[in-house]
Coordinates of N, CA, C and O in Angstrom, one line a residue:
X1229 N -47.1 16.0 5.4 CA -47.8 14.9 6.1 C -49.3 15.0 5.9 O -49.8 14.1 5.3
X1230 N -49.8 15.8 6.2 CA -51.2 16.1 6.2 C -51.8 16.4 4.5 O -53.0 16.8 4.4
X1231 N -51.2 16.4 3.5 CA -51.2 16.1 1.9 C -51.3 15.0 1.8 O -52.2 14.4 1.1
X1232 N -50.3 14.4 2.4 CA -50.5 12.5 2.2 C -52.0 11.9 2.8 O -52.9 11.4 2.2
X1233 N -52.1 12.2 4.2 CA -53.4 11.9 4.8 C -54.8 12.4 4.2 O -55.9 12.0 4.6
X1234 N -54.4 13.6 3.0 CA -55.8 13.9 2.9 C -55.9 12.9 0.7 O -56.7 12.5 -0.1
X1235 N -54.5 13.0 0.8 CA -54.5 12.2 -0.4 C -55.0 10.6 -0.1 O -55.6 9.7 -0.7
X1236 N -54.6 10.7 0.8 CA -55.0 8.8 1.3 C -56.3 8.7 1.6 O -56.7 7.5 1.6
X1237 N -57.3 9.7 1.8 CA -58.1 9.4 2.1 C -58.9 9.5 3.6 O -60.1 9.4 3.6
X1238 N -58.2 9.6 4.6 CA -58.3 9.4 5.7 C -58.2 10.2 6.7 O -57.7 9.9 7.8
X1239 N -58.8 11.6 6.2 CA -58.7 13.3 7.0 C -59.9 12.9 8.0 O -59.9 13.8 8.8
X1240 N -60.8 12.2 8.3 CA -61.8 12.1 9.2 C -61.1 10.6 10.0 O -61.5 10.8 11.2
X1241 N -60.6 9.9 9.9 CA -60.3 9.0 10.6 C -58.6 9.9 11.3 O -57.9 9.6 12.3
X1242 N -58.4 10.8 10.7 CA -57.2 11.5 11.2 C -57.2 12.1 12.6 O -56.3 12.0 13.5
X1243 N -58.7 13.0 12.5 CA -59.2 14.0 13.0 C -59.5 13.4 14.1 O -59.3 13.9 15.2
X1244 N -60.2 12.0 14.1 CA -60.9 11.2 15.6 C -60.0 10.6 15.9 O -60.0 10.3 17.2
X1245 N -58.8 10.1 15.3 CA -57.8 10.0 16.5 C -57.1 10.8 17.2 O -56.5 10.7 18.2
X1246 N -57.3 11.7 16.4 CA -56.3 13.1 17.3 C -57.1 12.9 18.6 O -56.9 12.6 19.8
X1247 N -58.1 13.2 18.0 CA -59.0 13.9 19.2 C -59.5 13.0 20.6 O -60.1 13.2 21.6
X1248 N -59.1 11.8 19.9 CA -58.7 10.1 21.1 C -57.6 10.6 21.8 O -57.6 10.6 23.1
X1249 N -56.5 11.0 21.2 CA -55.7 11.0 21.9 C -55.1 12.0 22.7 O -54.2 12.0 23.5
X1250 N -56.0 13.3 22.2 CA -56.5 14.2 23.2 C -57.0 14.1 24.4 O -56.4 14.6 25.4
X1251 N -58.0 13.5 24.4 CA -58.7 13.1 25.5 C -58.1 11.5 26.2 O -58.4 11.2 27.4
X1252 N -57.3 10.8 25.5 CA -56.6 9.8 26.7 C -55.4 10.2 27.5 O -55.0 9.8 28.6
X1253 N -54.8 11.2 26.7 CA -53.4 11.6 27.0 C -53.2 13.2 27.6 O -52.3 13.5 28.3
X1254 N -54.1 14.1 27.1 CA -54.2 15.6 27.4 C -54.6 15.4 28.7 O -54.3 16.4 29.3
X1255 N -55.2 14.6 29.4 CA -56.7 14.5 30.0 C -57.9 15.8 29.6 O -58.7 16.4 30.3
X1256 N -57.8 16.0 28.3 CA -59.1 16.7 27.9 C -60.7 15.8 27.6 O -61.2 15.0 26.8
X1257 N -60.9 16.2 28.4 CA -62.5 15.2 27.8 C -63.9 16.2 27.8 O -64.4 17.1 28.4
X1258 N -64.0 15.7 26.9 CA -65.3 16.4 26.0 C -65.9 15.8 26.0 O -65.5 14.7 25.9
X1259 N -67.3 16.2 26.4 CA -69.1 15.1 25.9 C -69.2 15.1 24.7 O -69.5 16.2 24.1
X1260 N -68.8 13.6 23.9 CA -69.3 13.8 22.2 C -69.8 11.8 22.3 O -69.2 10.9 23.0
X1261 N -70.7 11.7 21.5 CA -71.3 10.5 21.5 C -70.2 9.7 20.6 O -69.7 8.6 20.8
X1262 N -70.1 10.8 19.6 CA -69.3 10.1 18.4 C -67.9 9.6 19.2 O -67.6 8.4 19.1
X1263 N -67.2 10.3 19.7 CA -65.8 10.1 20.2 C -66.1 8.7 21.2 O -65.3 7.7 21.1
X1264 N -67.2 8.7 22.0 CA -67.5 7.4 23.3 C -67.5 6.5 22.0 O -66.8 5.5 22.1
X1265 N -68.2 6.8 20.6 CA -68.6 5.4 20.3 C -67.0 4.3 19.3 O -66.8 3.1 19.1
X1266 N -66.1 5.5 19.0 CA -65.0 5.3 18.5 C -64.1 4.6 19.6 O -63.5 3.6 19.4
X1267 N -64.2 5.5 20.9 CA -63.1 4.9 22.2 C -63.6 3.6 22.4 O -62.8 2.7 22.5
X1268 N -64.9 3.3 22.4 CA -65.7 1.7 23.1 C -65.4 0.9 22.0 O -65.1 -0.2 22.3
X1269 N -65.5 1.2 20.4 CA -64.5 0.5 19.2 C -63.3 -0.4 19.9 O -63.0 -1.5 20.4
X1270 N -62.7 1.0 19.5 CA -60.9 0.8 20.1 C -60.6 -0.1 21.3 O -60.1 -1.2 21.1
X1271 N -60.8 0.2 22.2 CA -60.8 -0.4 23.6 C -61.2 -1.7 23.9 O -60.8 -2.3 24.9
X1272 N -62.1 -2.2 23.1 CA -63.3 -3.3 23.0 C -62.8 -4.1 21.9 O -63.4 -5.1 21.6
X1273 N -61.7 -3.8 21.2 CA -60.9 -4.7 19.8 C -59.8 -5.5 20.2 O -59.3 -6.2 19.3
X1274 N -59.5 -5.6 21.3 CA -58.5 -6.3 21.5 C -57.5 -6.0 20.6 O -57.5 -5.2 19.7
X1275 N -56.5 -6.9 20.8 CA -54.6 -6.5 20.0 C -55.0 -6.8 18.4 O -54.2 -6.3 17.6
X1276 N -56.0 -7.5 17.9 CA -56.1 -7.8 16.5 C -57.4 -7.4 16.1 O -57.6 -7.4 14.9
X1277 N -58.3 -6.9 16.9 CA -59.1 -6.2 16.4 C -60.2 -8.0 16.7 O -59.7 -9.1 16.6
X1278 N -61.8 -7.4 17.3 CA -62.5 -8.6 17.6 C -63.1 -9.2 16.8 O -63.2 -8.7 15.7
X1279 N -63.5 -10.4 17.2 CA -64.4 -10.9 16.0 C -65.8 -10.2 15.8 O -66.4 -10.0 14.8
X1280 N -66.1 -9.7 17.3 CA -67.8 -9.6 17.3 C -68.0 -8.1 17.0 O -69.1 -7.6 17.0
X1281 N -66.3 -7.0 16.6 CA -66.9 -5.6 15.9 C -66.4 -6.1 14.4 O -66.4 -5.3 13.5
X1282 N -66.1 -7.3 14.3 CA -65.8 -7.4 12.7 C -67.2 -8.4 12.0 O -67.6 -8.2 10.8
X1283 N -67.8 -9.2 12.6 CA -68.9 -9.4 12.5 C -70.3 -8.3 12.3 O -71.2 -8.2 11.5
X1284 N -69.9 -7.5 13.5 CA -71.2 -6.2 13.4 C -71.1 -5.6 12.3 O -72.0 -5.3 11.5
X1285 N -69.7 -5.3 12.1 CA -69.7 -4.6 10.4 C -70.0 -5.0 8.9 O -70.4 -4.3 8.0
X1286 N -69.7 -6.4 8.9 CA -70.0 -6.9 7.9 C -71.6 -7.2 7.8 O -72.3 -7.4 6.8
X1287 N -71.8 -7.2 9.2 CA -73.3 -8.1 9.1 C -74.2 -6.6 8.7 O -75.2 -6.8 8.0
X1288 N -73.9 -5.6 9.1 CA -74.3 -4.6 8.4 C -73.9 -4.3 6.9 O -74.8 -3.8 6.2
X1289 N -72.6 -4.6 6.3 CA -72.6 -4.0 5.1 C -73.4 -4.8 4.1 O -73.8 -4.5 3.0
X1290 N -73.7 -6.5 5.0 CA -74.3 -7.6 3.9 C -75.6 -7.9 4.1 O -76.1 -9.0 3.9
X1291 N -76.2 -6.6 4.6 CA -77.6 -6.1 5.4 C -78.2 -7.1 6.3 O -79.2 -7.8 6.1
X1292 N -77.5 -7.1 7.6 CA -78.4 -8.2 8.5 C -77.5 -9.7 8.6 O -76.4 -10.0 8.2
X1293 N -78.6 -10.4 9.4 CA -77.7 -11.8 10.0 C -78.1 -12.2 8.4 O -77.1 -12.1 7.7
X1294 N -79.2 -12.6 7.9 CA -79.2 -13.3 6.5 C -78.5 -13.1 5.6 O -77.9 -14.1 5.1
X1295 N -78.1 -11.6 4.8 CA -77.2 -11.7 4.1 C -76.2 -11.8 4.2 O -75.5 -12.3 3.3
X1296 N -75.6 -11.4 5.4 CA -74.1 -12.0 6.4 C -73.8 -13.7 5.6 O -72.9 -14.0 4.8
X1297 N -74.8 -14.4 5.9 CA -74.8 -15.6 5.9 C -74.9 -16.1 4.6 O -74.3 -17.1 4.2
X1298 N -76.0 -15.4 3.5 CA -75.4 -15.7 2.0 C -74.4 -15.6 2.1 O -73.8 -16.7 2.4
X1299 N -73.5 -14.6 2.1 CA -72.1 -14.0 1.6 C -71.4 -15.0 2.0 O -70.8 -15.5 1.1
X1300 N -71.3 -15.5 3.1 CA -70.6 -16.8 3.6 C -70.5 -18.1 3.2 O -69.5 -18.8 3.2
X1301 N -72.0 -18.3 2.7 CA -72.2 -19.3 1.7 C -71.7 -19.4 0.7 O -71.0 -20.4 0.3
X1302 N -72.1 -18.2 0.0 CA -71.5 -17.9 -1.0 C -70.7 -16.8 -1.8 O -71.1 -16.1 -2.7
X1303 N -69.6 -17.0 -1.3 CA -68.1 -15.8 -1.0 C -68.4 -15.5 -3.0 O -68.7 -16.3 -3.9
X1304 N -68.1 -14.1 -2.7 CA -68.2 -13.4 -4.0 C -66.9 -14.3 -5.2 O -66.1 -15.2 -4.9
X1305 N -67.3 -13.7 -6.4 CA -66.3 -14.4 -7.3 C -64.9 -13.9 -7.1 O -64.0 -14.7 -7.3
X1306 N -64.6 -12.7 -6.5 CA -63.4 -12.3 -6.3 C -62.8 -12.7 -5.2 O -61.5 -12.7 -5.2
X1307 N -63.4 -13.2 -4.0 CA -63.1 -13.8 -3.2 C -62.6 -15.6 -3.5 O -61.7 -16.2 -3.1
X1308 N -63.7 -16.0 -4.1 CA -63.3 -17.6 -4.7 C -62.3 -17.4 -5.6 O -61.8 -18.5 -5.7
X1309 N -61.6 -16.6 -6.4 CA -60.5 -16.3 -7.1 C -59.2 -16.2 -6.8 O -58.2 -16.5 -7.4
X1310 N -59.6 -15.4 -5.3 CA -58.4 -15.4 -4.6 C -58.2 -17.1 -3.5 O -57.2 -17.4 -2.9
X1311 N -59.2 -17.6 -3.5 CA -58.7 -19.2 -2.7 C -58.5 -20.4 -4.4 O -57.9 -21.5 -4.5
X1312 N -59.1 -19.9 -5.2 CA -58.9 -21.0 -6.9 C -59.0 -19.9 -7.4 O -59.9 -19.1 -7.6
X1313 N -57.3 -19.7 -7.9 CA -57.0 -18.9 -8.9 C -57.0 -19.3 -10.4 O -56.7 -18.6 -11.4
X1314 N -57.5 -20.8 -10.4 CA -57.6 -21.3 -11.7 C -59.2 -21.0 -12.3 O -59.7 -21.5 -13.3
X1315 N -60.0 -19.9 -11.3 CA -61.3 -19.9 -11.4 C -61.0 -18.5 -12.5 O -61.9 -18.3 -13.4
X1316 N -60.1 -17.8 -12.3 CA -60.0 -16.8 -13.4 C -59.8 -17.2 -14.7 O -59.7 -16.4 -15.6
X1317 N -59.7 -18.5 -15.0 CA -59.7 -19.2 -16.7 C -60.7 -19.7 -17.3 O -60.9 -20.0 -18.5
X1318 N -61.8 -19.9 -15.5 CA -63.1 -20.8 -16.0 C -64.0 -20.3 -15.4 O -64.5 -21.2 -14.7
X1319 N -64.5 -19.2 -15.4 CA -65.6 -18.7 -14.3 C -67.0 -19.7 -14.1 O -67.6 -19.8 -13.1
X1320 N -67.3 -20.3 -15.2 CA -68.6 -21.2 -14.9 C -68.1 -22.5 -13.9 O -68.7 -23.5 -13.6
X1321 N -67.0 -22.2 -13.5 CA -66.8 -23.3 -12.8 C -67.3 -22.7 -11.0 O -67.6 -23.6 -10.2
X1322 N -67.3 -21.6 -10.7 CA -67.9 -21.1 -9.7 C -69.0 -22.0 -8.6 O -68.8 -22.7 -7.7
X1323 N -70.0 -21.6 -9.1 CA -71.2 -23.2 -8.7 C -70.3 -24.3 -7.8 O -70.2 -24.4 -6.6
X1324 N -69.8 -24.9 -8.6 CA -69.2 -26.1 -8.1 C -68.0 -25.8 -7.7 O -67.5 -26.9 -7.6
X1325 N -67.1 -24.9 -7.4 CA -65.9 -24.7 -6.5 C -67.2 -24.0 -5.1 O -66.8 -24.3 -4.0
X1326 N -68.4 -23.4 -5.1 CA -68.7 -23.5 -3.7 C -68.9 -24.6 -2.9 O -68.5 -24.7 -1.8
X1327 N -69.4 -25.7 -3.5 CA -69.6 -26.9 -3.3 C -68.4 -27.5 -2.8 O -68.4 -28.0 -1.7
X1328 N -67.2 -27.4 -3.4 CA -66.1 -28.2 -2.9 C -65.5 -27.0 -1.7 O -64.9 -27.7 -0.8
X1329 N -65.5 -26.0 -1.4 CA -65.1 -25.0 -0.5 C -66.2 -26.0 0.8 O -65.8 -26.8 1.7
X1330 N -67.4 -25.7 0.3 CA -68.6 -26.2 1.6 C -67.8 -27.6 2.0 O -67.2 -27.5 3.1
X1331 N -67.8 -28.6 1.3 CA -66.9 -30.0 2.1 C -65.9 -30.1 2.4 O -65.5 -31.2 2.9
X1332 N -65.0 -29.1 2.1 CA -63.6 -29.2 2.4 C -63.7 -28.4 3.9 O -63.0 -28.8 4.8
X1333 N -64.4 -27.5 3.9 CA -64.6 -26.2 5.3 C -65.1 -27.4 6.2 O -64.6 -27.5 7.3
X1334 N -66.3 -28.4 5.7 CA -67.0 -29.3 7.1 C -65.7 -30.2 7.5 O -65.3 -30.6 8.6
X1335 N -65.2 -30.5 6.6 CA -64.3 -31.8 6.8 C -62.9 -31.6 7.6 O -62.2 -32.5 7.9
X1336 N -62.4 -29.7 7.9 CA -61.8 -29.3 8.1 C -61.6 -28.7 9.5 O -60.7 -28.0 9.9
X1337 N -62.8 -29.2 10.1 CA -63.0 -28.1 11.5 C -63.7 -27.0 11.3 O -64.2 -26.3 12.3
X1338 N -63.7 -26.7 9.9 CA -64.8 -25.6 10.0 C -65.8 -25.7 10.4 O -66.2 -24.6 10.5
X1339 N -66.7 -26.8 10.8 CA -68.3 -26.8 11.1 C -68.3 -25.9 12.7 O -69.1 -25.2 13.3
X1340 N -66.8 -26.4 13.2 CA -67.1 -26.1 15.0 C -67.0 -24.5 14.6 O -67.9 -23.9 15.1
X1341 N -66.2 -23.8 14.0 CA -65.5 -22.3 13.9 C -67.0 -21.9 13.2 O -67.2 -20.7 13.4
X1342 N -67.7 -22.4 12.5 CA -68.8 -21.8 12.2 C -70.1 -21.6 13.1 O -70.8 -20.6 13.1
X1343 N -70.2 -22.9 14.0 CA -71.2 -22.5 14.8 C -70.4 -21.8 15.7 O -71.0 -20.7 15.9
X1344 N -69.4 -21.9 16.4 CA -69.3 -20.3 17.0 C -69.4 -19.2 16.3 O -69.7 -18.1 16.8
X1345 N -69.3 -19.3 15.3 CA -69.8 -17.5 14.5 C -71.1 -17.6 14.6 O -71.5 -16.5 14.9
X1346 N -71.8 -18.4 14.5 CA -73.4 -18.0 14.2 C -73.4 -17.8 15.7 O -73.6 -16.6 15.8
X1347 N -73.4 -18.3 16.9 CA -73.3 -17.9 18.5 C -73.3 -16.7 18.6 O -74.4 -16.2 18.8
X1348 N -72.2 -16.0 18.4 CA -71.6 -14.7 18.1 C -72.6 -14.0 17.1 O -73.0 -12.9 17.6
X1349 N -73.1 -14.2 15.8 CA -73.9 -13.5 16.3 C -75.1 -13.3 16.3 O -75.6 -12.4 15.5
X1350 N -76.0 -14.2 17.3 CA -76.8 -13.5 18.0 C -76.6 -12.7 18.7 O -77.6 -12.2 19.2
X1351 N -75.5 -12.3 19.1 CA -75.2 -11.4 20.5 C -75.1 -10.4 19.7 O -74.3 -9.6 20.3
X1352 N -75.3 -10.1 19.1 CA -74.7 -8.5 18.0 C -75.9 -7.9 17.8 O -76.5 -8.4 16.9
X1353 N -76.6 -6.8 18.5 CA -77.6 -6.6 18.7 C -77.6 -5.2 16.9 O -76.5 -4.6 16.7
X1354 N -78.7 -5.0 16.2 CA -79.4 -4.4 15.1 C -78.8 -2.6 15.6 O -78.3 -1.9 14.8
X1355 N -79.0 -2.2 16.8 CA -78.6 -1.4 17.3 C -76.9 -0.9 17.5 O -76.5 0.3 17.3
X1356 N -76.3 -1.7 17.7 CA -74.8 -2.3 17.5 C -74.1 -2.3 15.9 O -72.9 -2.0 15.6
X1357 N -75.3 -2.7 15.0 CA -74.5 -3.1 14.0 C -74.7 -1.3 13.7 O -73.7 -0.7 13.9
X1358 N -75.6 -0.6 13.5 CA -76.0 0.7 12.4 C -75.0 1.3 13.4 O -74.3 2.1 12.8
X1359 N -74.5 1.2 14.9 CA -73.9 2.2 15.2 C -72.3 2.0 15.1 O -71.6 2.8 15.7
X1360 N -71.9 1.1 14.6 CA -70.9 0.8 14.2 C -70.4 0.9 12.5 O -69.3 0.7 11.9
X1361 N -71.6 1.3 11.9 CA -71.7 1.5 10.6 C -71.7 2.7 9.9 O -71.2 3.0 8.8
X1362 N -72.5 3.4 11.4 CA -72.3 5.1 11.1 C -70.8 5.8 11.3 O -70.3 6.8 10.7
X1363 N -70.2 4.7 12.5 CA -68.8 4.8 12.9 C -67.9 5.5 11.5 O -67.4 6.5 11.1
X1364 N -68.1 4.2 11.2 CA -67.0 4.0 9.6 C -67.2 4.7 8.5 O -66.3 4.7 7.6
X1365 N -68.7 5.7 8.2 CA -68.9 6.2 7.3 C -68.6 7.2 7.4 O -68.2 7.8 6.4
X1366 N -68.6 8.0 9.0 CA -68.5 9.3 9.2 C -66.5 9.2 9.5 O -65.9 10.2 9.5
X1367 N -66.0 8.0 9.5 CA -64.5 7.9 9.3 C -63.8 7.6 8.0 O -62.6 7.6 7.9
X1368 N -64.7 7.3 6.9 CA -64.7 7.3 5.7 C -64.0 6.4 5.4 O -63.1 6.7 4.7
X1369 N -64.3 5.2 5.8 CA -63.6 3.8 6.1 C -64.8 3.0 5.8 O -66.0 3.2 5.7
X1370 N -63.8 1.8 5.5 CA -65.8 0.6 4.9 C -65.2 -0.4 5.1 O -64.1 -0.5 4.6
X1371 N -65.6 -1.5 5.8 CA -65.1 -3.0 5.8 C -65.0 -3.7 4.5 O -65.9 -3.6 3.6
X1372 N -64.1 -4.3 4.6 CA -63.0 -4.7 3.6 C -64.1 -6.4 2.9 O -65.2 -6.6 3.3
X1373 N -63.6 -6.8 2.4 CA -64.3 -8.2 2.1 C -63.2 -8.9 3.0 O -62.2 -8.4 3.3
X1374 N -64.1 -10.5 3.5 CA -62.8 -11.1 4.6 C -62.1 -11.2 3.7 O -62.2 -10.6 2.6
X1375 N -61.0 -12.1 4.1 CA -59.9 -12.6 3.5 C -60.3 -14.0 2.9 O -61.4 -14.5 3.0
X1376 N -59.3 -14.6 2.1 CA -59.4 -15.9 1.6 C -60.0 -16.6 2.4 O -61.2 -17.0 2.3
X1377 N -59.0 -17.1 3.4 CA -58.8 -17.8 4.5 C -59.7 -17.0 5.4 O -59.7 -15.7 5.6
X1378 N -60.4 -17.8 6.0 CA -61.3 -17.2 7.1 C -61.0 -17.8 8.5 O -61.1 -19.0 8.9
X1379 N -60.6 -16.7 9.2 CA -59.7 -16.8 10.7 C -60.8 -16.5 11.7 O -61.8 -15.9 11.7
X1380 N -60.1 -17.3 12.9 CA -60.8 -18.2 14.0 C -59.8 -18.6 15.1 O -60.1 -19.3 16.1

């Protein structure tokens, strides 16, 4: 078991849950910042995990609310690949499949599900995002690109 976990990658995200579940279940508790900032994660994610610790992450890995917000605008080629798979035959067609993503997203209800993301985040404070960043590095974990479909 612990071959597989260190083969996977995931001997530091191993170690901080043990050691969660040490301290929720042992009743052992230890003063460690790192362990509060992993428990206030967990606890604070609700059943699917939240919007506003999956925003803090991203908005950190895409440095800040601005590049958050390119990336949004304009979802990487591998991402537009995966919603127009016919974009892998024509990559100059890129440009102009953002353009039709942008009016199909307003026309779709997306405008309302967008301004609540930008709502959201202002409340994600600069402090929030790096400590949620250090979280994942020191668990050797990295947020993912969203998905195709962007959920709301």
């Amino acid at each position: 078991r612990m071959q597989l976990i260190h083969e996977g990658g995931i001997s530091a995200f191993h170690k901080t849950a043990i050691a969660l579940c040490h301290r929720w279940f042992d009743g052992v508790y230890t003063e460690d910042p790192f362990l509060d900032l992993a428990e206030y994660f967990v606890m604070h994610g609700g059943t699917y995990g939240s919007v506003v610790n999956h925003l803090a992450l991203h908005m950190e890995k895409y440095g800040g609310r601005f590049g958050y917000f390119l990336h949004r605008v304009f979802p990487s080629y591998k991402q537009m690949v995966s919603i127009y798979p016919f974009l892998k035959k024509c990559p100059p067609l890129l440009p102009f499949l953002w353009i039709v993503r942008w009016f199909s997203h307003l026309f779709r209800g997306g405008a309302k599900r967008s301004l609540r993301e930008m709502a959201r985040n202002q409340t994600i404070t600069p402090d929030k995002r790096a400590a949620f960043d250090t979280m994942m590095k020191a668990l050797d974990l990295k947020a993912e690109d969203a998905p195709a479909e962007e959920k709301n």
